[in-house]
Structures are given as structure tokens and as C-alpha cells.
mmCIF file of C-alpha atoms in Angstrom:
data_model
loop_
_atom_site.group_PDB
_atom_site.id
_atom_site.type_symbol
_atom_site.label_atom_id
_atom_site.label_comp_id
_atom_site.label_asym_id
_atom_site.label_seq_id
_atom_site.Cartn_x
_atom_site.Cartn_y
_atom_site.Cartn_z
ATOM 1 C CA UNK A 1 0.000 0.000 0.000
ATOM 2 C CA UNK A 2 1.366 2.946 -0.878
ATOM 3 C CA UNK A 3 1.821 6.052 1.624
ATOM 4 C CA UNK A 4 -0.849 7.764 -0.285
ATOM 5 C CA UNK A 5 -3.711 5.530 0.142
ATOM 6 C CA UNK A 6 -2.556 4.575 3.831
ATOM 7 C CA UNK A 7 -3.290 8.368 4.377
ATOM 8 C CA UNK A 8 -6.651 8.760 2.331
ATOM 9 C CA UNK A 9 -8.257 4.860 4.139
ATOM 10 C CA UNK A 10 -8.436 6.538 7.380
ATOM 11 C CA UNK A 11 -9.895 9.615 5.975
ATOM 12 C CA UNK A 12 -12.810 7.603 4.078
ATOM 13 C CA UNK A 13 -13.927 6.051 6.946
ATOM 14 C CA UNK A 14 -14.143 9.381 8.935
ATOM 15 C CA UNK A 15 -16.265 10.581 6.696
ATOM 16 C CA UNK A 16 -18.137 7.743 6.653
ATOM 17 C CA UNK A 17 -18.424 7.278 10.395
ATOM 18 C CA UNK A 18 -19.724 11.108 10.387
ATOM 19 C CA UNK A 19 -22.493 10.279 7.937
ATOM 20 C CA UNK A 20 -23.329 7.897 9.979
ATOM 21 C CA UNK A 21 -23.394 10.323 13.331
ATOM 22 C CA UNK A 22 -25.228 12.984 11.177
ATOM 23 C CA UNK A 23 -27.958 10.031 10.419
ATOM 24 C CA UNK A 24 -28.042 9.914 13.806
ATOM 25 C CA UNK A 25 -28.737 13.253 14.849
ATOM 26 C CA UNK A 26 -31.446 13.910 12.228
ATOM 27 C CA UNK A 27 -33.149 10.518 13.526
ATOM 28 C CA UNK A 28 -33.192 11.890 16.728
ATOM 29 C CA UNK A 29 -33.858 15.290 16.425
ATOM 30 C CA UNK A 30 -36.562 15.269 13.612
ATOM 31 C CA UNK A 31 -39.396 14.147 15.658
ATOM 32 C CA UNK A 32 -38.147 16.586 18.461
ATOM 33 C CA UNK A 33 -38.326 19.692 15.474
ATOM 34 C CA UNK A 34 -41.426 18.264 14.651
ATOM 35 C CA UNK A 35 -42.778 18.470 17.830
ATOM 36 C CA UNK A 36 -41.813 21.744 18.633
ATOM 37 C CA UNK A 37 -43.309 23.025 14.892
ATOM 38 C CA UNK A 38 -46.974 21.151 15.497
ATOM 39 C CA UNK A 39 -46.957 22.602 19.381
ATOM 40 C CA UNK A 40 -46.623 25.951 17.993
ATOM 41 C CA UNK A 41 -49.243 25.604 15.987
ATOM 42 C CA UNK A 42 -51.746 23.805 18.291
ATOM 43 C CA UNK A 43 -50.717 26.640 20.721
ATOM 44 C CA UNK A 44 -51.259 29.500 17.685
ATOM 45 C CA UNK A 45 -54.567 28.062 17.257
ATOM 46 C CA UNK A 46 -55.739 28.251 20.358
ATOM 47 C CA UNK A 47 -54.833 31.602 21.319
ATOM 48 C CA UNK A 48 -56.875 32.587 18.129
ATOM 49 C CA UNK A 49 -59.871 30.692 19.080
ATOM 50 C CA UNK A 50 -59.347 32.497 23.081
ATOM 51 C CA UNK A 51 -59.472 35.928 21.012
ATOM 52 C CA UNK A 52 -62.448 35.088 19.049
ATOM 53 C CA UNK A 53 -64.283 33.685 22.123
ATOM 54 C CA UNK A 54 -63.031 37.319 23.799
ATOM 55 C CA UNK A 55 -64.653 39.346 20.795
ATOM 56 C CA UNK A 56 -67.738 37.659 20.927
ATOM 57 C CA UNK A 57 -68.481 38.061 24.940
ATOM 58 C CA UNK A 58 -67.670 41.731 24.485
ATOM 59 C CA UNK A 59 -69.971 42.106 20.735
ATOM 60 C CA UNK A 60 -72.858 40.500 22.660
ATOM 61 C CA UNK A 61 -72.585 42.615 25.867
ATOM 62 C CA UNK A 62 -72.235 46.012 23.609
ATOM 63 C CA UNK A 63 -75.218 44.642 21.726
ATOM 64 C CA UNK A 64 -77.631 44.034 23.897
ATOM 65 C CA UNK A 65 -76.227 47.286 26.338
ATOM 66 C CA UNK A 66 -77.889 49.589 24.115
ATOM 67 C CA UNK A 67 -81.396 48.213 24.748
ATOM 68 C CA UNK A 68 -83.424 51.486 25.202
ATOM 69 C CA UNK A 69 -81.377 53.704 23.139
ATOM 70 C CA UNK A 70 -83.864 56.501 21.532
ATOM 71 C CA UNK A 71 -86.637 54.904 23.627
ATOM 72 C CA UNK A 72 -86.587 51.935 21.276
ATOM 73 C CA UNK A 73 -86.969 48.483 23.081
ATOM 74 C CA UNK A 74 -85.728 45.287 21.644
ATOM 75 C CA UNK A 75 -87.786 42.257 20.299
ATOM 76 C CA UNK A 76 -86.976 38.606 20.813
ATOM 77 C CA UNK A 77 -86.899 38.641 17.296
ATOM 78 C CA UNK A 78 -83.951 40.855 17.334
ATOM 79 C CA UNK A 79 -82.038 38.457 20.277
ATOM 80 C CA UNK A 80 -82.315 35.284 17.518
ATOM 81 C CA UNK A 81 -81.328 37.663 14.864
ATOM 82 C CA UNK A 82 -77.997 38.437 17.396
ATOM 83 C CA UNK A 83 -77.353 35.023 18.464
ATOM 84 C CA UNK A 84 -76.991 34.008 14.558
ATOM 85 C CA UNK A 85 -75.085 37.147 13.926
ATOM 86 C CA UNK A 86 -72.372 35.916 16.531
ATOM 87 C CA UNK A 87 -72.511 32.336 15.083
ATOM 88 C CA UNK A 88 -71.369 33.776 11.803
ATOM 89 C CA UNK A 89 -68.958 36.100 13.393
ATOM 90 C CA UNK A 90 -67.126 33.393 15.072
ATOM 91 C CA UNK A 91 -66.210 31.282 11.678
ATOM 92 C CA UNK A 92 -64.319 29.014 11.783
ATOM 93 C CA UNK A 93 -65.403 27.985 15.346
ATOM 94 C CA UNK A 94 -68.381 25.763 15.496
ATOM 95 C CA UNK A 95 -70.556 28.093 17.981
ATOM 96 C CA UNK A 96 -73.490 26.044 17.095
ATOM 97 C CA UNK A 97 -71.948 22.926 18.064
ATOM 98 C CA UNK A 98 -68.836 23.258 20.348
ATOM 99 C CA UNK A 99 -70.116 26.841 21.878
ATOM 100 C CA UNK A 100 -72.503 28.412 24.582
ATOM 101 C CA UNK A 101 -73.235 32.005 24.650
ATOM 102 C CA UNK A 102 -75.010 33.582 27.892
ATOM 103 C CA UNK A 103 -76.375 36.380 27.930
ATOM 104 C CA UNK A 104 -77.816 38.150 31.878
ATOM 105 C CA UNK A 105 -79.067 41.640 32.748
ATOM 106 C CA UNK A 106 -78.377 42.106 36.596
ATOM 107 C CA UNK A 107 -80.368 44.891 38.654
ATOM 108 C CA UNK A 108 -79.628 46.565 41.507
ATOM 109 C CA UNK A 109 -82.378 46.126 43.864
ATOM 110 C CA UNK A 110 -82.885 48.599 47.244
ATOM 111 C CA UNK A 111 -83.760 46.018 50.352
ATOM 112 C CA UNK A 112 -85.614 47.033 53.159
ATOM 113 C CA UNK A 113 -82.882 47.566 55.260
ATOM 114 C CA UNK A 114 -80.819 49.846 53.340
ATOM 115 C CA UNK A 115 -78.440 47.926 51.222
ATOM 116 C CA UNK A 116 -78.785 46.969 47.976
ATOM 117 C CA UNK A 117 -78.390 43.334 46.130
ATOM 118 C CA UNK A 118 -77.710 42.157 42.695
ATOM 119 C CA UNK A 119 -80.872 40.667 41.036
ATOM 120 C CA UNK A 120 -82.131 39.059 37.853
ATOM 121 C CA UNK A 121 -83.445 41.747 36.083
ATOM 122 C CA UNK A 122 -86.799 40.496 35.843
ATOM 123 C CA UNK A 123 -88.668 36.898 35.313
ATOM 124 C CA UNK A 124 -88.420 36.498 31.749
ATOM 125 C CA UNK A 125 -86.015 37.960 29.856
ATOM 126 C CA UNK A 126 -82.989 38.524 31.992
ATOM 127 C CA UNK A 127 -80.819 35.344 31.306
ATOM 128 C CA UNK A 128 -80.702 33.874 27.271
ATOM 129 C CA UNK A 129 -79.155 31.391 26.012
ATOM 130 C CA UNK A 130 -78.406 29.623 22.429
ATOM 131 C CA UNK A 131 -75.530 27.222 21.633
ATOM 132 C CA UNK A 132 -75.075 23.617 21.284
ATOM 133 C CA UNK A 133 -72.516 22.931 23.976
ATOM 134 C CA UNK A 134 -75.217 22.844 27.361
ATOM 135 C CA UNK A 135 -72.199 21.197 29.140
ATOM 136 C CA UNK A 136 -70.805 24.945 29.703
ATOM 137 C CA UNK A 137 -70.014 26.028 33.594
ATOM 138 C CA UNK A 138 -72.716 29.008 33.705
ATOM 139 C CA UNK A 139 -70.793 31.944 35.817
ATOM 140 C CA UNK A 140 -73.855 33.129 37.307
ATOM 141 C CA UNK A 141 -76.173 30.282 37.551
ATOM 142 C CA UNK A 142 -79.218 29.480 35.769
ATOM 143 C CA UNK A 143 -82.232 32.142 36.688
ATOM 144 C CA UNK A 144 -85.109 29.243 36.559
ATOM 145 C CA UNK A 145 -83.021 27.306 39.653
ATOM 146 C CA UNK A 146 -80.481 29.339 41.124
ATOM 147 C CA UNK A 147 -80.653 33.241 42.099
ATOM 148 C CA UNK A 148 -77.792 35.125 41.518
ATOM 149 C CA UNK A 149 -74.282 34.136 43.215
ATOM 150 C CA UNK A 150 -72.294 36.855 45.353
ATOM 151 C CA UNK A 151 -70.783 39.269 42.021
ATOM 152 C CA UNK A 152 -67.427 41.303 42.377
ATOM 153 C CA UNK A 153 -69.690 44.423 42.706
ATOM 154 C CA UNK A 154 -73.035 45.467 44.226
ATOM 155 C CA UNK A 155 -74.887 47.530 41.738
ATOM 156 C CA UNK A 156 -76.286 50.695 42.807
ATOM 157 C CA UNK A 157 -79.657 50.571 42.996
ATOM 158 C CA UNK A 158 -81.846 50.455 39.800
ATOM 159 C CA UNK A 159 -78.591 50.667 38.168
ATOM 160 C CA UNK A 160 -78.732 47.509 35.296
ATOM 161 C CA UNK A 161 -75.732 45.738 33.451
ATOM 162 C CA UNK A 162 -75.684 43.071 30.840
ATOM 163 C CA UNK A 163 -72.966 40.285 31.668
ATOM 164 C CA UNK A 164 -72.324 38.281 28.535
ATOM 165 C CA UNK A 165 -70.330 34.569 29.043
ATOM 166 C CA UNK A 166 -69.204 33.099 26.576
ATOM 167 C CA UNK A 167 -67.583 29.382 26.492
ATOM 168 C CA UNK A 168 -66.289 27.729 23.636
ATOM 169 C CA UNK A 169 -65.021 23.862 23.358
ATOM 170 C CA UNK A 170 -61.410 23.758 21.856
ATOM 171 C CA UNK A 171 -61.117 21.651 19.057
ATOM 172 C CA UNK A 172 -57.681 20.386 19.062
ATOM 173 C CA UNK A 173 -55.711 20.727 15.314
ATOM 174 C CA UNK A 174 -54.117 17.502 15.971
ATOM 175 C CA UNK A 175 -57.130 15.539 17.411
ATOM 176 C CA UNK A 176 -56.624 15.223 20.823
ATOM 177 C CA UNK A 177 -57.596 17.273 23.525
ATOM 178 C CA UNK A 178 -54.686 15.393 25.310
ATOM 179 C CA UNK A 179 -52.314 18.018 23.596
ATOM 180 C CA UNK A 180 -53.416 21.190 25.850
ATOM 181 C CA UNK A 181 -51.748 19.627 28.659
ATOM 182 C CA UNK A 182 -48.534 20.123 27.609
ATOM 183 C CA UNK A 183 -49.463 24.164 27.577
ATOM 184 C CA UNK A 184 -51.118 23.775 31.231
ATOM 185 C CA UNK A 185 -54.702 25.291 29.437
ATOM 186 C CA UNK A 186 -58.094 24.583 29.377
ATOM 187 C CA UNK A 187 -60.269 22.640 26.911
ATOM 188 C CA UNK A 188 -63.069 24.888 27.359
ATOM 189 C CA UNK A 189 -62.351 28.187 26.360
ATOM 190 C CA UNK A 190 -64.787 30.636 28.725
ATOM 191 C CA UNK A 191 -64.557 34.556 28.329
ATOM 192 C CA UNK A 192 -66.973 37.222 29.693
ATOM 193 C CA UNK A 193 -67.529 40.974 29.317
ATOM 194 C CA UNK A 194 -69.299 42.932 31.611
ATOM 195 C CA UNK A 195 -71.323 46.101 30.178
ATOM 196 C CA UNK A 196 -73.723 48.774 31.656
ATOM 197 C CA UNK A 197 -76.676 49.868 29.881
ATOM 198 C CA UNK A 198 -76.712 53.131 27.681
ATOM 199 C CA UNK A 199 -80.015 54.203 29.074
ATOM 200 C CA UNK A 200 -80.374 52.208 31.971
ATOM 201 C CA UNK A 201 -83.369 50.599 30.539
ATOM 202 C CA UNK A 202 -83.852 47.233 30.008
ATOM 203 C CA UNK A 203 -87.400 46.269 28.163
ATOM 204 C CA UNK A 204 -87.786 43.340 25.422
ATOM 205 C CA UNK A 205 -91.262 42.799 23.924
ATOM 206 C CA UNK A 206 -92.960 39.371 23.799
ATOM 207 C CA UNK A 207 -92.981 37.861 20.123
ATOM 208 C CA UNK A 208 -94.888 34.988 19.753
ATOM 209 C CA UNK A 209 -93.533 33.586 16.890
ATOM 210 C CA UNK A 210 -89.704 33.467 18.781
ATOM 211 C CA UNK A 211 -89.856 31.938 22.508
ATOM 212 C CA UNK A 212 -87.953 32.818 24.827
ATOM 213 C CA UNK A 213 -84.352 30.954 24.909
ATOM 214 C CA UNK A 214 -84.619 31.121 28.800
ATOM 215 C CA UNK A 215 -83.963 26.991 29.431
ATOM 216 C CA UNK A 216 -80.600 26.776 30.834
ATOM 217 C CA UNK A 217 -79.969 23.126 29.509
ATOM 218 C CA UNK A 218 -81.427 23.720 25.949
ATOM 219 C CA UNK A 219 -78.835 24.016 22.991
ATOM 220 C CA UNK A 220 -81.755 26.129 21.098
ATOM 221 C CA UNK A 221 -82.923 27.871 25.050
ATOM 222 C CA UNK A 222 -86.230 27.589 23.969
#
């Protein structure tokens, strides 16, 4: 052998031993990249969907705030024509399926012995909902079984204010609602916005031909 190819042999099999650690590596770290890349994404999604859900807690509470405004009361007409306004809104989430929107008017009610304590509104219309996923933790209770729970504020009296929940079940991108553990978050996306009303006024009229959507475990309410 001459002194030329005793020098080049060892070389050859260097390189041949690094392809092989290179191999290696890529084996290894590939599913660790691809991890990492589908993560981001599941994460990206979600944080989307938590915005949406955000938007449409705080579109339904300025909505139905401005009951009263000019002196004109809203129908129950009007409240389907909302609910399917926010369905549409929220594309791509599935509100109709995977989501819950609840909608409450709290009062401010004087008591006999001077203070004052959050209410219902009234009997009928004060709590609404619509959405297919009844499994939803309702904040404030349901009005037909439940009166209202201690809130972070007392209302002043006769003062009214539309609270608007909105809960959303995550569909995972990858297909398993296994994944949001790794990012220590919820399945069920809830978000709420809190609004007072513009005239202080709170009045729907009956409409026959549109019931009320006042049945807490109802995907419809009605």
C-alpha cells in the first residue's frame, strides 16, 4: 500500500463514520423539530380561538347594552337575529356545536334595610341562552333554579348591566384534547364581558312567533 492511500483509508472512513453520526442526529432530532413546529401551531390556534371567544363576549354585551337607546326596546326577534349574527362572526369555530353564549341583565335592587343586592333583572327575559354545547359552567347560575351568586360588585340601585359569558369547546388541530396539557390550558375556552346599559333601561317585547331561549340546559334555550 502505498503512503498515499494509507493516508486517504483513514480519511474515508471518517467521513463515513460522520455520515453515519449525522444520520443519527437527524433521527433523533426530527421528531423533536417536529414536535416543537406542530406545538406551535396547536398553541397558535388556540390563542386565536381564546381571542375570538373574547370578541364575541364583548360584541354580545355592547349589543344588547344599548337596549333602550332613543326609547326603542328590543324584540326577541332581534335576540335570535344576534345570536346568529355571533354564530357567523365566530367562523371558523363551530358556535353552534362546540359553543354556549349567555347572555344576563343584573339589577340593583334597594332592600328594606338599606343595602342593595344584585338581582335578575326580571322573570323572563334577563338570562338567554343559544348554543349547542349545554355542558358549559354558567358563571352566574341558571335564573329558573339558582338566584344570583355573590358578584365582584353590588350595583347601585336600579342601576342595570348586561354580563355576557361566553364558552367555547377547543377543538384540538391535531385531534386530541390530550395536547393542551402540555401548555397547562383549558379545553373549554370561557370569556366574559361585563357592560352597563346606555339608558339604563332594560325592556324586550314578547314575540310569539320566537320563545324565549330562557332553558338553561337547551342548545336552542327555547
Amino acid at each position: 500500500m502505498s503512503m498515499r492511500a494509507s493516508f486517504i483509508a483513514p480519511l474515508r472512513g471518517l467521513l463515513r463514520a460522520e455520515r453515519g453520526i449525522a444520520m443519527m442526529e437527524f433521527a433523533i432530532g426530527l421528531p423533536v423539530l417536529l414536535g416543537l413546529t406542530l406545538g406551535a401551531l396547536e398553541l397558535s390556534n388556540y390563542i386565536i380561538a381564546s381571542n375570538t371567544v373574547q370578541r364575541l363576549a364583548t360584541a354580545s354585551a355592547d349589543m344588547l347594552s344599548q337596549t333602550g337607546v332613543n326609547n326603542i326596546s328590543t324584540t326577541e326577534a332581534q335576540i335570535y337575529d344576534m345570536f346568529y349574527a355571533l354564530d357567523v362572526a365566530a367562523k371558523p369555530l363551530d358556535m353552534r356545536s362546540r359553543g354556549r353564549i349567555i347572555l344576563t341583565v343584573i339589577k340593583g335592587v334597594a332592600q328594606g334595610n338599606g343595602t342593595v343586592q344584585n338581582q335578575f333583572a326580571d322573570a323572563v327575559y334577563s338570562q338567554q341562552f343559544d348554543g349547542g354545547y349545554v355542558g358549559a359552567n354558567i358563571l352566574l347560575g341558571c335564573r329558573t333554579s339558582v338566584t344570583l351568586p355573590v358578584y365582584n360588585r353590588t350595583l347601585p340601585a336600579n342601576e342595570l348591566m348586561v354580563h355576557a359569558q361566553v364558552s367555547y369547546q377547543y377543538a384540538s388541530l391535531l385531534g386530541s384534547a390530550n395536547v393542551l396539557s402540555y401548555f397547562n390550558v383549558p379545553p373549554v375556552i370561557t370569556r366574559t364581558a361585563v357592560f352597563r346599559m346606555r339608558k339604563n333601561m332594560f325592556n324586550i317585547t314578547n314575540d310569539n312567533s320566537h320563545p324565549v331561549k330562557s332553558k338553561c340546559t337547551s342548545a336552542t334555550g327555547t
